[in-house]
mmCIF file of C-alpha atoms in Angstrom:
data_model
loop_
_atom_site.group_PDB
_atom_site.id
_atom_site.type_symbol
_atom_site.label_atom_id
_atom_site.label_comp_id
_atom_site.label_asym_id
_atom_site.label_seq_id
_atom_site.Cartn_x
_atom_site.Cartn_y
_atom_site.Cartn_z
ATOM 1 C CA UNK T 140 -31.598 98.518 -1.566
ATOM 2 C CA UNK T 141 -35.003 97.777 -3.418
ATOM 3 C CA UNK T 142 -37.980 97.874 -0.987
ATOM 4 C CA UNK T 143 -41.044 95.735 -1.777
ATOM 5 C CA UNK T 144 -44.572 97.291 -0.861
ATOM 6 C CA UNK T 145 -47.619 94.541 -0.515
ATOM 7 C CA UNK T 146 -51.470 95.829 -0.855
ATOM 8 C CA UNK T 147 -53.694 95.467 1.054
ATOM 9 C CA UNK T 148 -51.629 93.840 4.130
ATOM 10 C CA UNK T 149 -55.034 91.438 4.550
ATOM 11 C CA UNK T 150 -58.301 90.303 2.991
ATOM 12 C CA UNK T 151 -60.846 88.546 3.697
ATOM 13 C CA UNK T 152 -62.770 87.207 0.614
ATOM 14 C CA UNK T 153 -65.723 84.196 -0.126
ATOM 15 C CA UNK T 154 -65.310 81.210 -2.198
ATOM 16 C CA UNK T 155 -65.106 82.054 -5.561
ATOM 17 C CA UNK T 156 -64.380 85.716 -5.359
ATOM 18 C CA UNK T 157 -61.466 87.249 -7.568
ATOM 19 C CA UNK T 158 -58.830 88.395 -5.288
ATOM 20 C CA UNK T 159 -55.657 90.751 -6.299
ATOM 21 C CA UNK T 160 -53.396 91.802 -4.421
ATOM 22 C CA UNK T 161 -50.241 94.141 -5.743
ATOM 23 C CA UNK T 162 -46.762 94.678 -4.895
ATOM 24 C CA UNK T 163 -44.902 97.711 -5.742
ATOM 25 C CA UNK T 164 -40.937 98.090 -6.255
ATOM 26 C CA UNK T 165 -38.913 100.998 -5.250
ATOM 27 C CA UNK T 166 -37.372 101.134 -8.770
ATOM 28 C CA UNK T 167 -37.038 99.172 -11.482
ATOM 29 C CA UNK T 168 -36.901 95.611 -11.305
ATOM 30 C CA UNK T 169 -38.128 94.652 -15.053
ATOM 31 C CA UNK T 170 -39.788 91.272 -14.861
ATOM 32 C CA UNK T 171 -38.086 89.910 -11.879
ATOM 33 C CA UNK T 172 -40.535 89.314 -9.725
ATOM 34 C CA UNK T 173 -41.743 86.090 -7.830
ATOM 35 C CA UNK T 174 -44.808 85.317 -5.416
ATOM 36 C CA UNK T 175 -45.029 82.567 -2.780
ATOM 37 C CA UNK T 176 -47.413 81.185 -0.726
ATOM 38 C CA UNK T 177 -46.951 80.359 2.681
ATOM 39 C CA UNK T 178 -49.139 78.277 5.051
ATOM 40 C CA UNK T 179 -48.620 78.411 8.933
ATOM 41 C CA UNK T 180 -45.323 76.427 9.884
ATOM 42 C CA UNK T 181 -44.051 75.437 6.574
ATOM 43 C CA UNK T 182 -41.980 77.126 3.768
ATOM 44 C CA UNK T 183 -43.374 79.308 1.391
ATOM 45 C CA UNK T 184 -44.186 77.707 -1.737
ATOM 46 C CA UNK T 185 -43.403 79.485 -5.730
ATOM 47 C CA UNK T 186 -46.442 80.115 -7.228
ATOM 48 C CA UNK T 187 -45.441 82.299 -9.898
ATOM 49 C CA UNK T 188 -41.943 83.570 -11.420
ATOM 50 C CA UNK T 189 -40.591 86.211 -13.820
ATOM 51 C CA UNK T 190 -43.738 88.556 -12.933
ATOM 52 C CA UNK T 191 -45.789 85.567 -15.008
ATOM 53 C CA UNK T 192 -45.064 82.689 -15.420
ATOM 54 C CA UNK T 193 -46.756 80.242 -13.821
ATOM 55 C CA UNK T 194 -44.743 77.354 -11.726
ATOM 56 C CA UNK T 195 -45.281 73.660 -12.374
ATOM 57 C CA UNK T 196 -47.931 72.152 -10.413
ATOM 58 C CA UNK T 197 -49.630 75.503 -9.529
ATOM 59 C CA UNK T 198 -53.245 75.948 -10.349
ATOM 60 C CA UNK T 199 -54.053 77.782 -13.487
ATOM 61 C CA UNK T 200 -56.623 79.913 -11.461
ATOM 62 C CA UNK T 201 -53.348 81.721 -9.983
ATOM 63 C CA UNK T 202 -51.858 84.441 -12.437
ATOM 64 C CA UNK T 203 -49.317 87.499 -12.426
ATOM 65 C CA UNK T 204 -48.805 89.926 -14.434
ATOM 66 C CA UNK T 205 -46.742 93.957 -14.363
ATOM 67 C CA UNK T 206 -43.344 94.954 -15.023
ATOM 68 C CA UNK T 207 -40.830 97.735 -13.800
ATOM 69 C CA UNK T 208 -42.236 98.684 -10.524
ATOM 70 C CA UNK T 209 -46.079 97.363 -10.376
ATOM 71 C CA UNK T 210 -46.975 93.797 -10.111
ATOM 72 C CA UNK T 211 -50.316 91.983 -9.542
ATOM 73 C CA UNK T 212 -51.115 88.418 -8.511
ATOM 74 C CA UNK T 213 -54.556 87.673 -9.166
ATOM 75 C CA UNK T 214 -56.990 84.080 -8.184
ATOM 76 C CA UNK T 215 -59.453 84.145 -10.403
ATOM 77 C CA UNK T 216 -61.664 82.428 -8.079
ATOM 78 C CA UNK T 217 -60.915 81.757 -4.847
ATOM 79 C CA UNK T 218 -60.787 78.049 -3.558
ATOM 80 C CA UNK T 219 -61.029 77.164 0.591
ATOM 81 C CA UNK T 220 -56.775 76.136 0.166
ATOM 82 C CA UNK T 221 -55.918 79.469 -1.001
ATOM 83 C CA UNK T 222 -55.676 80.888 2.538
ATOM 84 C CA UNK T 223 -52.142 81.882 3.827
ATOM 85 C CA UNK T 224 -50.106 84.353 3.284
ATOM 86 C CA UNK T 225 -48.475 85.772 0.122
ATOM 87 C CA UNK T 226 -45.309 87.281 -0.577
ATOM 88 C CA UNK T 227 -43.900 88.599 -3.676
ATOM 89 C CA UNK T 228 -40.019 88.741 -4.044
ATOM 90 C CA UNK T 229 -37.692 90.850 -5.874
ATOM 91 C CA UNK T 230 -34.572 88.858 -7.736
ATOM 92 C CA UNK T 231 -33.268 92.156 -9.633
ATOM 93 C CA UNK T 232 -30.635 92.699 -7.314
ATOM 94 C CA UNK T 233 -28.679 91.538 -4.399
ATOM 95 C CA UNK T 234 -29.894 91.147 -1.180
ATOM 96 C CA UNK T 235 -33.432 89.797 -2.709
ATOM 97 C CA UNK T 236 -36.087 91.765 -0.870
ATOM 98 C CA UNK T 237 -39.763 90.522 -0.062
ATOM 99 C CA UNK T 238 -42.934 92.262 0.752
ATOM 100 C CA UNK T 239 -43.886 92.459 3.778
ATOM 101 C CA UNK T 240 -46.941 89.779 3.166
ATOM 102 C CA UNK T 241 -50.697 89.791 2.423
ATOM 103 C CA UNK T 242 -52.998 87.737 4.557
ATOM 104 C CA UNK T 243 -55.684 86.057 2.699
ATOM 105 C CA UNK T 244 -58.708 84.355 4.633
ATOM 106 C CA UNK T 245 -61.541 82.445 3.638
ATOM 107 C CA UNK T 246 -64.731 84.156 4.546
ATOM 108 C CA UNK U 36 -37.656 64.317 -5.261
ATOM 109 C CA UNK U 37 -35.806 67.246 -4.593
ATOM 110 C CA UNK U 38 -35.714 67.596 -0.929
ATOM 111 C CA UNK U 39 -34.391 70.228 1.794
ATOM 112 C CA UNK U 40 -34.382 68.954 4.884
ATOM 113 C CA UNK U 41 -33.052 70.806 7.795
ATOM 114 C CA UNK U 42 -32.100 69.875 11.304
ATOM 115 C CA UNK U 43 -34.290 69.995 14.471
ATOM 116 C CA UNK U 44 -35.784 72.892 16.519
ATOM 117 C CA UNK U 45 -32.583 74.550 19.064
ATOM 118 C CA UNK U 46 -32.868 76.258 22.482
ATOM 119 C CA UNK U 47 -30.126 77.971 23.402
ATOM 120 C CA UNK U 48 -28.948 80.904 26.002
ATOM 121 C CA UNK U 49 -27.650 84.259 24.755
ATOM 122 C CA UNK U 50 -23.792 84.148 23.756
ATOM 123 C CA UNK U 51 -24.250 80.440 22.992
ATOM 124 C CA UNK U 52 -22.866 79.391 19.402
ATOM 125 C CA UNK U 53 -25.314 77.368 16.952
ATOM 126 C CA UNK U 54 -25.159 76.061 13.611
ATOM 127 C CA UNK U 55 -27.759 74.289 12.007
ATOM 128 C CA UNK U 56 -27.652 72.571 8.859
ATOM 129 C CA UNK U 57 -29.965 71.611 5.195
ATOM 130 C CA UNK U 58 -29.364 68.517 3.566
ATOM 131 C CA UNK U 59 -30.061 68.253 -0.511
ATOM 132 C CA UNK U 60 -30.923 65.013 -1.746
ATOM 133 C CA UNK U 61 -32.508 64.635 -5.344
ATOM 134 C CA UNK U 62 -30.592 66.599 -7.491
ATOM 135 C CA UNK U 63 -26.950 67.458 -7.989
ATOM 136 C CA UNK U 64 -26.461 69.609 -5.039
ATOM 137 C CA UNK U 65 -23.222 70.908 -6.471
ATOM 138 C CA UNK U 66 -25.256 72.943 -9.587
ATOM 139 C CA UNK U 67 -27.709 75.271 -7.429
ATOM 140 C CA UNK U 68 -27.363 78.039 -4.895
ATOM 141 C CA UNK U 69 -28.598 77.635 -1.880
ATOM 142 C CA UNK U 70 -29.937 80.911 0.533
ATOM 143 C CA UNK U 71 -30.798 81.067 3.969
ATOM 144 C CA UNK U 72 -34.029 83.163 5.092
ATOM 145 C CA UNK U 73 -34.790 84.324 8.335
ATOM 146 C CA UNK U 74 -38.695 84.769 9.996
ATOM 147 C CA UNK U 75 -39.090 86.250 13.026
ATOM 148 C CA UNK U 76 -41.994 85.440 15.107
ATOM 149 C CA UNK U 77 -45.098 86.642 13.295
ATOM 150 C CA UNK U 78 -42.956 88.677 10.611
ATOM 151 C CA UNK U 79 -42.168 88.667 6.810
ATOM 152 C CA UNK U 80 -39.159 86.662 5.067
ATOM 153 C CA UNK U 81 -36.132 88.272 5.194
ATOM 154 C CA UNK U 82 -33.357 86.970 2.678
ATOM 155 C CA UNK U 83 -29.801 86.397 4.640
ATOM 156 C CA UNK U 84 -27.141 85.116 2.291
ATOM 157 C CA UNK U 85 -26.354 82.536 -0.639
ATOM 158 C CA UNK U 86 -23.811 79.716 -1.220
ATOM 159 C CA UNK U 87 -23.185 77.916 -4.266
ATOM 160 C CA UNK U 88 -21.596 74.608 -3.032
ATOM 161 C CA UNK U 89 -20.638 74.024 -6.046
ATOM 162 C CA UNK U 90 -17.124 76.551 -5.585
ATOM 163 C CA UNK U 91 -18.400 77.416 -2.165
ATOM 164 C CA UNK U 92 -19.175 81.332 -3.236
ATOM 165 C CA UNK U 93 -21.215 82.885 -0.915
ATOM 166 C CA UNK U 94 -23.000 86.209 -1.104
ATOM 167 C CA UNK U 95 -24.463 88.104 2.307
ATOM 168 C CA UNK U 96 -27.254 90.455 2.875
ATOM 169 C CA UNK U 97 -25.569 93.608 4.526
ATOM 170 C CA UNK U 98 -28.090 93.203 7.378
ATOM 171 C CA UNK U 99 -26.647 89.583 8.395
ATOM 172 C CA UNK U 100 -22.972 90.398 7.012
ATOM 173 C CA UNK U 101 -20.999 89.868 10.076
ATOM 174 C CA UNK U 102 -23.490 88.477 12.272
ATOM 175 C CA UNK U 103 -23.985 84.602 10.727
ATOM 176 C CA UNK U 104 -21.322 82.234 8.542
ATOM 177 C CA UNK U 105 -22.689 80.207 5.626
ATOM 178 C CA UNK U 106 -20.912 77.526 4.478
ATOM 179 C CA UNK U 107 -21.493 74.447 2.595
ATOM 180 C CA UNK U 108 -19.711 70.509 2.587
ATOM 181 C CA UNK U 109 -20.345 69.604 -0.857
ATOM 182 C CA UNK U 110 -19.047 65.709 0.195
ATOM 183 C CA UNK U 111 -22.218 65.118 2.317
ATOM 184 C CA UNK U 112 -24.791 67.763 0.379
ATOM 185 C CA UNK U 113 -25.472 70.018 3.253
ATOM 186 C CA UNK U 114 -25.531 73.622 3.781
ATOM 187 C CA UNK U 115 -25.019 75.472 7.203
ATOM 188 C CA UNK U 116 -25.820 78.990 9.267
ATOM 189 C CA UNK U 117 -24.249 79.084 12.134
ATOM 190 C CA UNK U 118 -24.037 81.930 14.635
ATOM 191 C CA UNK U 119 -20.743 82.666 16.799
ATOM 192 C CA UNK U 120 -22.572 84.020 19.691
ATOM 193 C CA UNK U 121 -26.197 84.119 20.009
ATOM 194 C CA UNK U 122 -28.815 86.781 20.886
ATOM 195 C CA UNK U 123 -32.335 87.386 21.793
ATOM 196 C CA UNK U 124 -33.200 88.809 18.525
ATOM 197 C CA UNK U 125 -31.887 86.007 16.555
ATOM 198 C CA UNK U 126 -34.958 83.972 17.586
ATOM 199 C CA UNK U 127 -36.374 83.009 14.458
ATOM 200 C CA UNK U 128 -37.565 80.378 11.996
ATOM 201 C CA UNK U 129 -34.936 80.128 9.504
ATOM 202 C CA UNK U 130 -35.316 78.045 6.026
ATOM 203 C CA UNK U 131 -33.110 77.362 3.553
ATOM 204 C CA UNK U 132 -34.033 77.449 -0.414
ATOM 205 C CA UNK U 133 -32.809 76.174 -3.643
ATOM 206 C CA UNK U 134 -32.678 78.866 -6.345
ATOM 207 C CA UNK U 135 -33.614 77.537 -9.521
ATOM 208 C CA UNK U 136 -32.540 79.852 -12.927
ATOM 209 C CA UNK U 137 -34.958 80.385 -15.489
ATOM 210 C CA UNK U 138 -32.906 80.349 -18.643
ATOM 211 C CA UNK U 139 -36.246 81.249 -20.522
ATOM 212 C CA UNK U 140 -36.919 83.977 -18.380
ATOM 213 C CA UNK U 141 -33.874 84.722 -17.300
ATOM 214 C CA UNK U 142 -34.760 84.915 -13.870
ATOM 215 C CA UNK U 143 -34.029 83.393 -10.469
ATOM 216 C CA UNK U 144 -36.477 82.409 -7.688
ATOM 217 C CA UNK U 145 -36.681 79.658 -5.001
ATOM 218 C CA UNK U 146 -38.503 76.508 -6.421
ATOM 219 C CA UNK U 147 -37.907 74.379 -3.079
ATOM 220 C CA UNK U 148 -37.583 75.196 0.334
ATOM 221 C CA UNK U 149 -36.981 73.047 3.558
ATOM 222 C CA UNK U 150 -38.953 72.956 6.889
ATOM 223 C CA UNK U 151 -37.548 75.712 8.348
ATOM 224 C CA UNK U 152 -35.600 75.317 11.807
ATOM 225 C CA UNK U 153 -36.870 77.197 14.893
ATOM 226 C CA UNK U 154 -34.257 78.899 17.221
ATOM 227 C CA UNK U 155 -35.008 80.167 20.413
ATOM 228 C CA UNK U 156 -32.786 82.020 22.297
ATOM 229 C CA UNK U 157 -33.691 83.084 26.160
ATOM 230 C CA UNK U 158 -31.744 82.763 29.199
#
């Protein structure tokens, strides 16, 4: 099975600040690569697909980018909503994996 | 508006059975697969198993293989997990998610998701 690797597992970052956070893939998953936000108590929510592309509805300040085994989802600036946690998600191969989750506060 | 909504919060005892359910409305319910994910209390998302109700085809994680039944009644646009006998360590938050296919892209990933149902299991 793929394994998923989130960094860092938390931040902590001010209002307006560029955050990044990566995700690394065993092996080779191409493009197929999806993050999601969650909030306490609810689903996670797509933010981006195919490594890129960004889902309808989702702020343009949100943005991925990699291929093959390194990813990176990047806020360009930080906005007092944007805390939760994120996951990214493999979709490569059967059973999907996700990382194990980066927390992202507000400072 | 596509909707998942999923049935109430269960407390059960070990060796209990359970099955909880996710009911589409919005779209054609028949045309998209539908997973189940599992969160544990203050843990990640961990992917269980897929239907499509569409031909009921279902796909397992090895990890849940054996230990939960998804199934599907495409008549009334729900999906189920259910659970034959119940343990601690199946208390959880489970969700279920549509999986929408990219054709551009090529590439699936879960555009809607439900609530999530909470099951705790204690005796």
């Amino acid at each position: 099975d793929i394994q998923m690797t989130q960094s860092p597992s938390s931040l902590s970052a001010s209002v307006g600040d560029r955050v990044t956070i990566t995700c690394r893939a065993s092996q080779s998953i191409s493009s197929y690569l999806n993050w999601y936000q969650q909030k306490a108590g609810k689903g996670p929510k797509v933010l981006i697909y195919a490594a890129s592309s960004l889902q309808s509805g989702v702020p343009s300040r949100f943005s991925g980018s990699g291929s093959g085994t390194d990813f990176t989802l990047t806020i360009s600036s930080l906005q007092p909503e944007d805390f939760g946690i994120y996951y990214c998600q493999e979709s490569y191969s059967i059973p999907w994996r996700f990382g194990q989750g980066t927390k992202v506060e507000i400072k | 508006e596509v909707q998942l909504v999923q049935s109430g919060a269960e407390v059960k005892k070990p060796g209990e059975s359970l099955k909880i359910s996710c009911k589409g409305s919005g779209y054609n319910f028949t045309s998209y697969w539908i997973a189940w994910v599992r969160q544990m209390p203050g843990k990640g998302l961990e992917w269980m198993g897929i239907i499509y109700p569409g031909d009921s085809d279902i796909r397992y994680s090895p990890s849940f293989q054996g230990q939960v039944t998804i199934s599907a009644d495409k008549s009334i646009s729900t999906a189920y997990l259910q659970w034959s006998s119940l343990k601690a360590s199946d208390t959880a938050m489970y969700f279920c998610a549509r999986e929408e296919y990219s054709n551009g892209r090529s590439a699936y990933y879960f555009d809607y998701w439900g609530q999530g149902t909470l099951v705790t299991v204690s005796s």
